[in-house]
Amino acid sequence: MTAPLNRRSLLGLGASLGLTVNFFGTQAFAASEGELSRKKLVIVICRGGMDGLSVSPPVGDANYAALRGSIALQRDQMRMLDDTFGLHPDLKAVHALTQKGQARIAPAIASPDRARSHFEAQDVLETGSAKVYGAETGWLNRTLEALAPVRPIEGLSVGTTAPLILRGKVQAASWSPGKGVDETARLPMLLQDLYRSDPLLGPAFARGLETEAMAEAAMAGQARAAMAPAMAAGGQNRGGVETARKLGSTLGGFMTQAGGPQIAAVSLDGFDTHANQPGQIATRLVNMDAVLDGLHTGLGAEWKNTVVLVVTEFGRTARVNGTGGTDHGTASTGLILGGALKPGGIVGDWPGLADKALFENRDVAPTLDMRALFKGVLADHMGVDRALLDKTVFPDSADIRAVTGLV
């Protein structure tokens, strides 16, 4: 018999991974098992602008190799999905799930934002609004609010701070790294939250952080270059991979407990690859793969009731830059995984990489609005009313048709 998940057991599980668990409100995980369905949804946000052309290289596209130059991957390196798309060689667990019909890609997905600013794009991604600073709460929190009258369920955020996507009227729990975490890393996010509604200071602060991040990436380029060959060859830190896998499996354990969270949001950092991208992206993807593998394992039999969406605020330029990296772009690749997923091919359309097909002659052109994917999964998998999706969860989005039939 599975023991119910309560504060003590959650704290114990968190301590086993060296994590701190914070509760927002006194009723977290208080609902009885009989009031809850078994459906589960996990949103993984890869912060920094994950390069979709590295996640799922379109090696069958005639223009791919020329655009990518020195960072292009070859077909024999890929874990091929079809004649056009492969998966990055370090996405081993994801590829295994594709072979079972339990993982698919959306190779040209984007939020409505086109500014290529991390902070603006993350705001739009997490609020579900069509415009920057168009909402004060996160769309996952509004999902919990929409479900509350008929089926109250619990939410959990995983990361150093509770992300905007799960902030709002409904109380949620937050699970964050404990010892060993540089607390100063939280400061930019906290300051951004403080000033995000200020019409003058909000944009100015965001632009300042953008500039600082790009400068740090440029200055660190030479150091990364020395590390890149070993990383590209699979020399990632095994301790980091095992920690990532443990994080995923522990989250899965939380979600299988009676009264545990059915909705979770996970933040993964470090995808801003302006220079020496191959080694950096390999490290990030091998750790992301480990998180997903751990989640799959930790959920056990409940994997069949689960959908996982992996998204990022924007993609990166189609062309390699002069430092062996890529710059802020538009469309990226999303991953859709889970035992509840129906087998199938790519989700959305592939625009191709011909010059005339690129967005503003530089980026993968978006063919799928992220909100369409989110709305389809929330309707078909979590049972959210479609009218509420159009008006409340994703305000003024009635013209964005949900992607249905994935589950």
mmCIF file of C-alpha atoms in Angstrom:
data_model
loop_
_atom_site.group_PDB
_atom_site.id
_atom_site.type_symbol
_atom_site.label_atom_id
_atom_site.label_comp_id
_atom_site.label_asym_id
_atom_site.label_seq_id
_atom_site.Cartn_x
_atom_site.Cartn_y
_atom_site.Cartn_z
ATOM 1 C CA MET A 1 0.000 0.000 0.000
ATOM 2 C CA THR A 2 1.330 3.419 -0.920
ATOM 3 C CA ALA A 3 1.690 5.827 1.965
ATOM 4 C CA PRO A 4 -0.099 9.164 1.563
ATOM 5 C CA LEU A 5 2.050 12.130 0.654
ATOM 6 C CA ASN A 6 2.068 14.634 3.475
ATOM 7 C CA ARG A 7 4.417 17.397 4.622
ATOM 8 C CA ARG A 8 6.662 15.023 6.519
ATOM 9 C CA SER A 9 7.042 12.494 3.706
ATOM 10 C CA LEU A 10 7.559 15.253 1.129
ATOM 11 C CA LEU A 11 10.215 16.880 3.276
ATOM 12 C CA GLY A 12 11.866 13.491 3.750
ATOM 13 C CA LEU A 13 11.958 12.796 0.038
ATOM 14 C CA GLY A 14 13.325 16.265 -0.608
ATOM 15 C CA ALA A 15 16.016 15.851 2.032
ATOM 16 C CA SER A 16 17.176 12.629 0.384
ATOM 17 C CA LEU A 17 18.029 14.709 -2.684
ATOM 18 C CA GLY A 18 19.424 17.648 -0.735
ATOM 19 C CA LEU A 19 16.426 19.836 -1.549
ATOM 20 C CA THR A 20 14.257 22.315 0.302
ATOM 21 C CA VAL A 21 10.471 22.158 0.054
ATOM 22 C CA ASN A 22 8.393 25.292 0.616
ATOM 23 C CA PHE A 23 4.610 25.289 0.975
ATOM 24 C CA PHE A 24 2.384 28.108 -0.215
ATOM 25 C CA GLY A 25 -0.752 27.861 1.920
ATOM 26 C CA THR A 26 -1.741 25.337 4.541
ATOM 27 C CA GLN A 27 -3.908 23.103 2.346
ATOM 28 C CA ALA A 28 -1.216 21.760 0.010
ATOM 29 C CA PHE A 29 -1.868 18.105 -0.885
ATOM 30 C CA ALA A 30 -4.918 17.980 1.408
ATOM 31 C CA ALA A 31 -7.447 16.681 -1.116
ATOM 32 C CA SER A 32 -8.495 13.063 -0.777
ATOM 33 C CA GLU A 33 -7.519 10.558 -3.430
ATOM 34 C CA GLY A 34 -11.166 10.000 -4.326
ATOM 35 C CA GLU A 35 -11.526 13.624 -5.452
ATOM 36 C CA LEU A 36 -8.677 13.407 -7.921
ATOM 37 C CA SER A 37 -8.313 11.797 -11.306
ATOM 38 C CA ARG A 38 -5.091 10.046 -12.204
ATOM 39 C CA LYS A 39 -4.115 12.368 -15.059
ATOM 40 C CA LYS A 40 -0.734 14.060 -14.675
ATOM 41 C CA LEU A 41 0.953 16.896 -16.547
ATOM 42 C CA VAL A 42 4.575 18.037 -16.276
ATOM 43 C CA ILE A 43 5.882 21.175 -17.980
ATOM 44 C CA VAL A 44 9.672 21.368 -18.351
ATOM 45 C CA ILE A 45 10.953 24.867 -19.183
ATOM 46 C CA CYS A 46 14.446 24.953 -20.678
ATOM 47 C CA ARG A 47 15.571 28.481 -19.904
ATOM 48 C CA GLY A 48 17.992 30.429 -22.039
ATOM 49 C CA GLY A 49 16.611 29.676 -25.484
ATOM 50 C CA MET A 50 17.131 25.993 -26.341
ATOM 51 C CA ASP A 51 18.408 25.373 -29.856
ATOM 52 C CA GLY A 52 15.762 23.288 -31.575
ATOM 53 C CA LEU A 53 18.087 22.447 -34.474
ATOM 54 C CA SER A 54 20.321 20.652 -31.951
ATOM 55 C CA VAL A 55 17.487 18.887 -30.163
ATOM 56 C CA SER A 56 16.095 17.470 -33.401
ATOM 57 C CA PRO A 57 18.544 18.171 -36.253
ATOM 58 C CA PRO A 58 16.748 18.143 -39.611
ATOM 59 C CA VAL A 59 19.650 16.410 -41.334
ATOM 60 C CA GLY A 60 17.381 15.516 -44.244
ATOM 61 C CA ASP A 61 16.753 19.189 -45.010
ATOM 62 C CA ALA A 62 18.975 20.179 -47.948
ATOM 63 C CA ASN A 63 19.903 23.491 -46.315
ATOM 64 C CA TYR A 64 20.761 22.233 -42.826
ATOM 65 C CA ALA A 65 24.464 21.453 -43.240
ATOM 66 C CA ALA A 66 25.338 24.736 -44.949
ATOM 67 C CA LEU A 67 23.513 26.858 -42.381
ATOM 68 C CA ARG A 68 25.012 25.069 -39.413
ATOM 69 C CA GLY A 69 28.547 24.852 -40.771
ATOM 70 C CA SER A 70 31.009 23.720 -38.106
ATOM 71 C CA ILE A 71 28.311 22.768 -35.591
ATOM 72 C CA ALA A 72 26.232 20.649 -37.976
ATOM 73 C CA LEU A 73 25.646 17.056 -36.887
ATOM 74 C CA GLN A 74 25.869 14.200 -39.360
ATOM 75 C CA ARG A 75 23.192 11.621 -40.092
ATOM 76 C CA ASP A 76 25.342 8.785 -38.763
ATOM 77 C CA GLN A 77 25.565 10.606 -35.414
ATOM 78 C CA MET A 78 21.808 10.930 -35.101
ATOM 79 C CA ARG A 79 19.129 8.848 -33.506
ATOM 80 C CA MET A 80 16.882 9.098 -36.556
ATOM 81 C CA LEU A 81 13.124 9.579 -36.282
ATOM 82 C CA ASP A 82 12.274 9.714 -39.992
ATOM 83 C CA ASP A 83 13.942 10.704 -43.248
ATOM 84 C CA THR A 84 14.271 14.343 -42.165
ATOM 85 C CA PHE A 85 14.646 14.493 -38.389
ATOM 86 C CA GLY A 86 16.915 12.861 -35.894
ATOM 87 C CA LEU A 87 17.447 13.380 -32.192
ATOM 88 C CA HIS A 88 20.660 14.661 -30.648
ATOM 89 C CA PRO A 89 22.867 11.653 -29.822
ATOM 90 C CA ASP A 90 22.673 12.420 -26.084
ATOM 91 C CA LEU A 91 18.882 12.131 -25.990
ATOM 92 C CA LYS A 92 19.057 8.396 -25.423
ATOM 93 C CA ALA A 93 16.072 8.028 -23.115
ATOM 94 C CA VAL A 94 13.915 10.311 -25.260
ATOM 95 C CA HIS A 95 14.768 8.248 -28.334
ATOM 96 C CA ALA A 96 13.867 5.030 -26.529
ATOM 97 C CA LEU A 97 10.462 6.535 -25.768
ATOM 98 C CA THR A 98 9.983 7.511 -29.417
ATOM 99 C CA GLN A 99 10.528 3.865 -30.318
ATOM 100 C CA LYS A 100 7.616 2.991 -28.033
ATOM 101 C CA GLY A 101 5.401 5.695 -29.515
ATOM 102 C CA GLN A 102 5.670 7.678 -26.285
ATOM 103 C CA ALA A 103 7.590 10.735 -27.481
ATOM 104 C CA ARG A 104 7.117 13.127 -30.421
ATOM 105 C CA ILE A 105 8.625 16.410 -31.540
ATOM 106 C CA ALA A 106 7.121 19.763 -32.514
ATOM 107 C CA PRO A 107 9.979 21.100 -34.670
ATOM 108 C CA ALA A 108 8.812 24.680 -35.325
ATOM 109 C CA ILE A 109 6.994 25.834 -32.195
ATOM 110 C CA ALA A 110 7.068 29.318 -30.663
ATOM 111 C CA SER A 111 5.264 31.634 -28.293
ATOM 112 C CA PRO A 112 3.512 34.720 -29.726
ATOM 113 C CA ASP A 113 6.504 36.886 -28.741
ATOM 114 C CA ARG A 114 9.004 37.900 -31.449
ATOM 115 C CA ALA A 115 11.295 40.238 -29.484
ATOM 116 C CA ARG A 116 14.045 37.652 -28.823
ATOM 117 C CA SER A 117 14.440 38.905 -25.248
ATOM 118 C CA HIS A 118 14.772 36.169 -22.633
ATOM 119 C CA PHE A 119 12.712 38.015 -20.078
ATOM 120 C CA GLU A 120 9.950 39.131 -22.398
ATOM 121 C CA ALA A 121 9.717 35.714 -24.049
ATOM 122 C CA GLN A 122 9.666 33.892 -20.715
ATOM 123 C CA ASP A 123 6.927 36.228 -19.505
ATOM 124 C CA VAL A 124 4.752 35.401 -22.526
ATOM 125 C CA LEU A 125 5.543 31.690 -22.270
ATOM 126 C CA GLU A 126 4.609 31.507 -18.594
ATOM 127 C CA THR A 127 1.629 33.857 -18.456
ATOM 128 C CA GLY A 128 0.049 32.472 -21.610
ATOM 129 C CA SER A 129 -0.716 35.998 -22.759
ATOM 130 C CA ALA A 130 -0.344 37.142 -26.355
ATOM 131 C CA LYS A 131 1.701 40.157 -25.269
ATOM 132 C CA VAL A 132 4.484 40.952 -22.821
ATOM 133 C CA TYR A 133 3.276 41.714 -19.307
ATOM 134 C CA GLY A 134 -0.267 41.000 -20.455
ATOM 135 C CA ALA A 135 -1.069 38.975 -17.327
ATOM 136 C CA GLU A 136 0.084 38.884 -13.717
ATOM 137 C CA THR A 137 -0.472 35.157 -13.127
ATOM 138 C CA GLY A 138 0.734 31.970 -14.778
ATOM 139 C CA TRP A 139 -1.365 29.854 -17.105
ATOM 140 C CA LEU A 140 -0.755 26.681 -15.095
ATOM 141 C CA ASN A 141 -2.081 28.402 -11.991
ATOM 142 C CA ARG A 142 -5.135 29.550 -13.927
ATOM 143 C CA THR A 143 -5.549 25.928 -15.037
ATOM 144 C CA LEU A 144 -5.688 24.857 -11.390
ATOM 145 C CA GLU A 145 -8.198 27.640 -10.776
ATOM 146 C CA ALA A 146 -10.350 26.538 -13.723
ATOM 147 C CA LEU A 147 -10.392 22.935 -12.492
ATOM 148 C CA ALA A 148 -11.013 23.782 -8.834
ATOM 149 C CA PRO A 149 -14.845 23.921 -8.907
ATOM 150 C CA VAL A 150 -15.178 20.418 -10.369
ATOM 151 C CA ARG A 151 -11.883 18.661 -9.666
ATOM 152 C CA PRO A 152 -9.450 20.408 -7.306
ATOM 153 C CA ILE A 153 -5.900 19.212 -7.875
ATOM 154 C CA GLU A 154 -2.488 20.204 -6.579
ATOM 155 C CA GLY A 155 0.459 21.848 -8.317
ATOM 156 C CA LEU A 156 4.192 21.735 -7.615
ATOM 157 C CA SER A 157 7.049 23.853 -8.972
ATOM 158 C CA VAL A 158 10.619 22.553 -9.157
ATOM 159 C CA GLY A 159 13.415 25.117 -9.293
ATOM 160 C CA THR A 160 15.317 27.724 -7.334
ATOM 161 C CA THR A 161 12.278 30.015 -7.252
ATOM 162 C CA ALA A 162 8.593 29.428 -7.840
ATOM 163 C CA PRO A 163 8.200 30.194 -11.557
ATOM 164 C CA LEU A 164 5.630 32.633 -12.879
ATOM 165 C CA ILE A 165 3.836 29.814 -14.698
ATOM 166 C CA LEU A 166 2.506 28.484 -11.357
ATOM 167 C CA ARG A 167 1.937 31.768 -9.538
ATOM 168 C CA GLY A 168 -1.569 33.002 -8.929
ATOM 169 C CA LYS A 169 -4.639 32.604 -6.755
ATOM 170 C CA VAL A 170 -4.331 28.853 -6.215
ATOM 171 C CA GLN A 171 -1.889 27.714 -3.545
ATOM 172 C CA ALA A 172 0.916 25.497 -4.802
ATOM 173 C CA ALA A 173 4.017 23.885 -3.346
ATOM 174 C CA SER A 174 7.568 24.744 -4.386
ATOM 175 C CA TRP A 175 10.467 22.307 -4.320
ATOM 176 C CA SER A 176 13.859 23.968 -4.661
ATOM 177 C CA PRO A 177 17.561 23.000 -4.478
ATOM 178 C CA GLY A 178 19.047 23.323 -1.015
ATOM 179 C CA LYS A 179 22.683 23.070 -0.020
ATOM 180 C CA GLY A 180 25.227 23.873 -2.675
ATOM 181 C CA VAL A 181 23.048 26.335 -4.520
ATOM 182 C CA ASP A 182 24.441 29.833 -4.999
ATOM 183 C CA GLU A 183 21.689 31.930 -3.479
ATOM 184 C CA THR A 184 22.890 35.006 -5.392
ATOM 185 C CA ALA A 185 21.716 33.292 -8.587
ATOM 186 C CA ARG A 186 18.173 34.023 -7.465
ATOM 187 C CA LEU A 187 18.723 37.768 -7.249
ATOM 188 C CA PRO A 188 18.142 38.677 -10.929
ATOM 189 C CA MET A 189 14.847 36.784 -10.976
ATOM 190 C CA LEU A 190 13.719 38.385 -7.730
ATOM 191 C CA LEU A 191 14.577 41.861 -8.979
ATOM 192 C CA GLN A 192 12.883 41.180 -12.269
ATOM 193 C CA ASP A 193 9.727 40.193 -10.400
ATOM 194 C CA LEU A 194 9.947 43.343 -8.305
ATOM 195 C CA TYR A 195 10.137 45.640 -11.326
ATOM 196 C CA ARG A 196 8.223 43.676 -13.967
ATOM 197 C CA SER A 197 5.111 45.897 -13.706
ATOM 198 C CA ASP A 198 7.027 49.171 -13.780
ATOM 199 C CA PRO A 199 6.694 50.584 -17.342
ATOM 200 C CA LEU A 200 10.111 52.258 -17.184
ATOM 201 C CA LEU A 201 12.260 50.124 -14.907
ATOM 202 C CA GLY A 202 10.897 46.746 -16.016
ATOM 203 C CA PRO A 203 12.087 46.886 -19.654
ATOM 204 C CA ALA A 204 15.302 48.694 -18.691
ATOM 205 C CA PHE A 205 16.222 46.057 -16.125
ATOM 206 C CA ALA A 206 15.463 43.249 -18.593
ATOM 207 C CA ARG A 207 17.665 44.832 -21.263
ATOM 208 C CA GLY A 208 20.495 45.274 -18.756
ATOM 209 C CA LEU A 209 20.400 41.608 -17.785
ATOM 210 C CA GLU A 210 20.329 40.590 -21.462
ATOM 211 C CA THR A 211 23.481 42.615 -22.137
ATOM 212 C CA GLU A 212 25.271 41.243 -19.096
ATOM 213 C CA ALA A 213 24.423 37.646 -20.036
ATOM 214 C CA MET A 214 25.733 38.099 -23.570
ATOM 215 C CA ALA A 215 28.940 39.695 -22.291
ATOM 216 C CA GLU A 216 29.542 36.838 -19.865
ATOM 217 C CA ALA A 217 28.978 34.313 -22.669
ATOM 218 C CA ALA A 218 31.473 36.060 -24.900
ATOM 219 C CA MET A 219 34.143 36.340 -22.192
ATOM 220 C CA ALA A 220 33.745 32.697 -21.255
ATOM 221 C CA GLY A 221 34.095 31.517 -24.849
ATOM 222 C CA GLN A 222 37.777 30.582 -24.780
ATOM 223 C CA ALA A 223 37.400 28.580 -21.601
ATOM 224 C CA ARG A 224 34.448 26.689 -23.035
ATOM 225 C CA ALA A 225 36.345 25.913 -26.235
ATOM 226 C CA ALA A 226 38.874 23.823 -24.323
ATOM 227 C CA MET A 227 36.058 21.814 -22.731
ATOM 228 C CA ALA A 228 33.935 21.347 -25.840
ATOM 229 C CA PRO A 229 35.645 18.308 -27.445
ATOM 230 C CA ALA A 230 35.432 16.215 -24.280
ATOM 231 C CA MET A 231 31.819 17.210 -23.697
ATOM 232 C CA ALA A 232 30.838 16.556 -27.290
ATOM 233 C CA ALA A 233 32.383 13.109 -27.010
ATOM 234 C CA GLY A 234 30.193 12.291 -24.036
ATOM 235 C CA GLY A 235 32.473 13.420 -21.227
ATOM 236 C CA GLN A 236 29.726 14.959 -19.124
ATOM 237 C CA ASN A 237 30.002 14.906 -15.348
ATOM 238 C CA ARG A 238 28.411 11.664 -14.245
ATOM 239 C CA GLY A 239 27.555 13.064 -10.827
ATOM 240 C CA GLY A 240 25.507 15.788 -12.491
ATOM 241 C CA VAL A 241 23.710 13.260 -14.670
ATOM 242 C CA GLU A 242 22.852 11.049 -11.715
ATOM 243 C CA THR A 243 21.626 14.056 -9.742
ATOM 244 C CA ALA A 244 19.415 15.013 -12.690
ATOM 245 C CA ARG A 245 18.052 11.478 -12.931
ATOM 246 C CA LYS A 246 17.414 11.428 -9.177
ATOM 247 C CA LEU A 247 15.564 14.734 -9.419
ATOM 248 C CA GLY A 248 13.280 13.295 -12.092
ATOM 249 C CA SER A 249 12.648 10.032 -10.257
ATOM 250 C CA THR A 250 11.912 11.820 -6.979
ATOM 251 C CA LEU A 251 9.458 14.137 -8.710
ATOM 252 C CA GLY A 252 7.815 11.075 -10.215
ATOM 253 C CA GLY A 253 7.606 9.599 -6.723
ATOM 254 C CA PHE A 254 5.900 12.719 -5.429
ATOM 255 C CA MET A 255 3.316 12.504 -8.189
ATOM 256 C CA THR A 256 2.436 8.873 -7.514
ATOM 257 C CA GLN A 257 1.616 9.495 -3.848
ATOM 258 C CA ALA A 258 -2.025 9.618 -2.774
ATOM 259 C CA GLY A 259 -3.054 13.263 -2.772
ATOM 260 C CA GLY A 260 0.189 14.275 -4.475
ATOM 261 C CA PRO A 261 0.528 16.890 -7.210
ATOM 262 C CA GLN A 262 -0.948 16.143 -10.609
ATOM 263 C CA ILE A 263 0.575 19.190 -12.270
ATOM 264 C CA ALA A 264 4.250 20.124 -11.982
ATOM 265 C CA ALA A 265 6.538 22.719 -13.560
ATOM 266 C CA VAL A 266 10.293 22.111 -13.771
ATOM 267 C CA SER A 267 12.908 24.741 -14.666
ATOM 268 C CA LEU A 268 16.205 23.738 -16.305
ATOM 269 C CA ASP A 269 18.765 26.490 -16.896
ATOM 270 C CA GLY A 270 21.803 27.074 -19.100
ATOM 271 C CA PHE A 271 20.544 26.870 -22.707
ATOM 272 C CA ASP A 272 21.870 30.290 -23.815
ATOM 273 C CA THR A 273 24.586 28.991 -26.160
ATOM 274 C CA HIS A 274 26.093 32.049 -27.851
ATOM 275 C CA ALA A 275 29.572 30.500 -28.180
ATOM 276 C CA ASN A 276 31.065 27.007 -28.538
ATOM 277 C CA GLN A 277 27.657 25.442 -28.661
ATOM 278 C CA PRO A 278 28.350 21.722 -29.269
ATOM 279 C CA GLY A 279 29.859 21.013 -25.866
ATOM 280 C CA GLN A 280 27.454 23.221 -23.985
ATOM 281 C CA ILE A 281 24.311 21.852 -25.600
ATOM 282 C CA ALA A 282 25.525 18.264 -25.174
ATOM 283 C CA THR A 283 25.885 18.834 -21.430
ATOM 284 C CA ARG A 284 22.466 20.434 -21.136
ATOM 285 C CA LEU A 285 20.718 17.778 -23.201
ATOM 286 C CA VAL A 286 22.297 14.828 -21.448
ATOM 287 C CA ASN A 287 21.081 16.248 -18.141
ATOM 288 C CA MET A 288 17.615 17.002 -19.519
ATOM 289 C CA ASP A 289 17.467 13.448 -20.858
ATOM 290 C CA ALA A 290 18.383 12.154 -17.411
ATOM 291 C CA VAL A 291 15.615 14.198 -15.760
ATOM 292 C CA LEU A 292 13.071 12.797 -18.214
ATOM 293 C CA ASP A 293 14.409 9.268 -17.800
ATOM 294 C CA GLY A 294 14.190 9.595 -14.032
ATOM 295 C CA LEU A 295 10.656 10.965 -14.242
ATOM 296 C CA HIS A 296 9.624 8.050 -16.443
ATOM 297 C CA THR A 297 11.096 5.595 -13.947
ATOM 298 C CA GLY A 298 9.764 7.374 -10.860
ATOM 299 C CA LEU A 299 6.207 7.485 -12.165
ATOM 300 C CA GLY A 300 6.192 3.742 -12.735
ATOM 301 C CA ALA A 301 2.739 2.521 -13.723
ATOM 302 C CA GLU A 302 1.442 6.097 -13.572
ATOM 303 C CA TRP A 303 3.500 6.963 -16.654
ATOM 304 C CA LYS A 304 0.530 5.734 -18.693
ATOM 305 C CA ASN A 305 -1.519 8.597 -17.240
ATOM 306 C CA THR A 306 1.121 11.265 -17.842
ATOM 307 C CA VAL A 307 1.965 13.870 -20.482
ATOM 308 C CA VAL A 308 5.246 15.808 -20.345
ATOM 309 C CA LEU A 309 5.835 18.940 -22.424
ATOM 310 C CA VAL A 310 9.375 20.304 -22.851
ATOM 311 C CA VAL A 311 9.450 23.903 -24.081
ATOM 312 C CA THR A 312 11.714 26.950 -24.152
ATOM 313 C CA GLU A 313 11.176 30.710 -24.516
ATOM 314 C CA PHE A 314 12.592 30.835 -28.050
ATOM 315 C CA GLY A 315 14.889 28.987 -30.414
ATOM 316 C CA ARG A 316 18.177 30.136 -31.871
ATOM 317 C CA THR A 317 19.433 31.391 -35.212
ATOM 318 C CA ALA A 318 19.537 28.903 -38.050
ATOM 319 C CA ARG A 319 23.046 30.023 -38.991
ATOM 320 C CA VAL A 320 26.089 29.382 -36.825
ATOM 321 C CA ASN A 321 27.758 32.581 -35.627
ATOM 322 C CA GLY A 322 31.451 33.483 -35.628
ATOM 323 C CA THR A 323 32.114 31.945 -32.207
ATOM 324 C CA GLY A 324 30.715 28.495 -32.929
ATOM 325 C CA GLY A 325 27.396 29.247 -31.279
ATOM 326 C CA THR A 326 23.990 30.621 -32.176
ATOM 327 C CA ASP A 327 22.104 33.744 -31.160
ATOM 328 C CA HIS A 328 18.569 34.454 -30.042
ATOM 329 C CA GLY A 329 16.022 33.190 -32.544
ATOM 330 C CA THR A 330 12.339 32.394 -32.896
ATOM 331 C CA ALA A 331 10.932 28.868 -33.325
ATOM 332 C CA SER A 332 12.462 25.941 -31.457
ATOM 333 C CA THR A 333 11.675 22.264 -30.976
ATOM 334 C CA GLY A 334 9.222 21.149 -28.331
ATOM 335 C CA LEU A 335 9.070 17.622 -26.954
ATOM 336 C CA ILE A 336 5.820 15.850 -26.116
ATOM 337 C CA LEU A 337 6.261 12.687 -24.066
ATOM 338 C CA GLY A 338 4.263 10.324 -21.882
ATOM 339 C CA GLY A 339 2.482 7.036 -21.676
ATOM 340 C CA ALA A 340 -0.793 8.853 -22.398
ATOM 341 C CA LEU A 341 0.551 10.104 -25.734
ATOM 342 C CA LYS A 342 -0.688 8.600 -28.985
ATOM 343 C CA PRO A 343 2.014 7.434 -31.429
ATOM 344 C CA GLY A 344 2.569 9.629 -34.451
ATOM 345 C CA GLY A 345 4.908 11.823 -36.432
ATOM 346 C CA ILE A 346 5.932 15.424 -35.950
ATOM 347 C CA VAL A 347 3.456 17.835 -34.392
ATOM 348 C CA GLY A 348 2.845 20.883 -36.563
ATOM 349 C CA ASP A 349 4.403 21.648 -39.929
ATOM 350 C CA TRP A 350 8.058 21.895 -40.900
ATOM 351 C CA PRO A 351 8.741 25.148 -42.824
ATOM 352 C CA GLY A 352 12.167 24.078 -44.059
ATOM 353 C CA LEU A 353 15.450 25.976 -43.933
ATOM 354 C CA ALA A 354 15.581 27.572 -47.369
ATOM 355 C CA ASP A 355 16.486 31.264 -47.201
ATOM 356 C CA LYS A 356 12.999 32.299 -48.274
ATOM 357 C CA ALA A 357 11.479 30.097 -45.566
ATOM 358 C CA LEU A 358 13.466 31.547 -42.661
ATOM 359 C CA PHE A 359 11.798 34.049 -40.364
ATOM 360 C CA GLU A 360 13.374 37.462 -41.030
ATOM 361 C CA ASN A 361 16.100 35.633 -42.979
ATOM 362 C CA ARG A 362 17.651 34.254 -39.801
ATOM 363 C CA ASP A 363 15.419 31.957 -37.711
ATOM 364 C CA VAL A 364 13.352 28.805 -38.021
ATOM 365 C CA ALA A 365 9.904 30.133 -38.906
ATOM 366 C CA PRO A 366 7.167 29.291 -36.371
ATOM 367 C CA THR A 367 4.347 27.121 -37.674
ATOM 368 C CA LEU A 368 2.803 26.177 -34.319
ATOM 369 C CA ASP A 369 1.748 28.526 -31.530
ATOM 370 C CA MET A 370 2.692 27.074 -28.154
ATOM 371 C CA ARG A 371 -0.731 27.934 -26.824
ATOM 372 C CA ALA A 372 -2.289 25.583 -29.382
ATOM 373 C CA LEU A 373 -0.270 22.692 -27.965
ATOM 374 C CA PHE A 374 -0.976 23.654 -24.361
ATOM 375 C CA LYS A 375 -4.701 24.085 -25.020
ATOM 376 C CA GLY A 376 -5.002 20.723 -26.741
ATOM 377 C CA VAL A 377 -3.280 18.836 -23.931
ATOM 378 C CA LEU A 378 -5.216 20.664 -21.222
ATOM 379 C CA ALA A 379 -8.523 19.924 -22.945
ATOM 380 C CA ASP A 380 -7.948 16.317 -24.000
ATOM 381 C CA HIS A 381 -5.742 15.137 -21.142
ATOM 382 C CA MET A 382 -6.699 17.242 -18.124
ATOM 383 C CA GLY A 383 -10.343 17.868 -19.045
ATOM 384 C CA VAL A 384 -10.251 21.666 -18.928
ATOM 385 C CA ASP A 385 -13.326 23.320 -20.444
ATOM 386 C CA ARG A 386 -12.541 24.688 -23.892
ATOM 387 C CA ALA A 387 -14.346 27.976 -23.287
ATOM 388 C CA LEU A 388 -12.230 28.556 -20.185
ATOM 389 C CA LEU A 389 -9.101 27.772 -22.176
ATOM 390 C CA ASP A 390 -10.017 30.419 -24.773
ATOM 391 C CA LYS A 391 -10.996 33.141 -22.314
ATOM 392 C CA THR A 392 -9.345 32.531 -18.950
ATOM 393 C CA VAL A 393 -6.371 30.181 -19.105
ATOM 394 C CA PHE A 394 -5.116 31.765 -22.337
ATOM 395 C CA PRO A 395 -6.905 35.131 -22.545
ATOM 396 C CA ASP A 396 -8.211 36.244 -25.929
ATOM 397 C CA SER A 397 -6.969 33.089 -27.649
ATOM 398 C CA ALA A 398 -10.165 31.871 -29.304
ATOM 399 C CA ASP A 399 -8.498 32.259 -32.702
ATOM 400 C CA ILE A 400 -5.709 29.840 -31.672
ATOM 401 C CA ARG A 401 -7.059 26.402 -32.520
ATOM 402 C CA ALA A 402 -6.056 23.693 -30.068
ATOM 403 C CA VAL A 403 -3.928 20.776 -31.274
ATOM 404 C CA THR A 404 -6.184 17.850 -30.435
ATOM 405 C CA GLY A 405 -5.853 14.101 -30.745
ATOM 406 C CA LEU A 406 -2.416 13.799 -29.129
ATOM 407 C CA VAL A 407 -3.770 11.751 -26.219
#
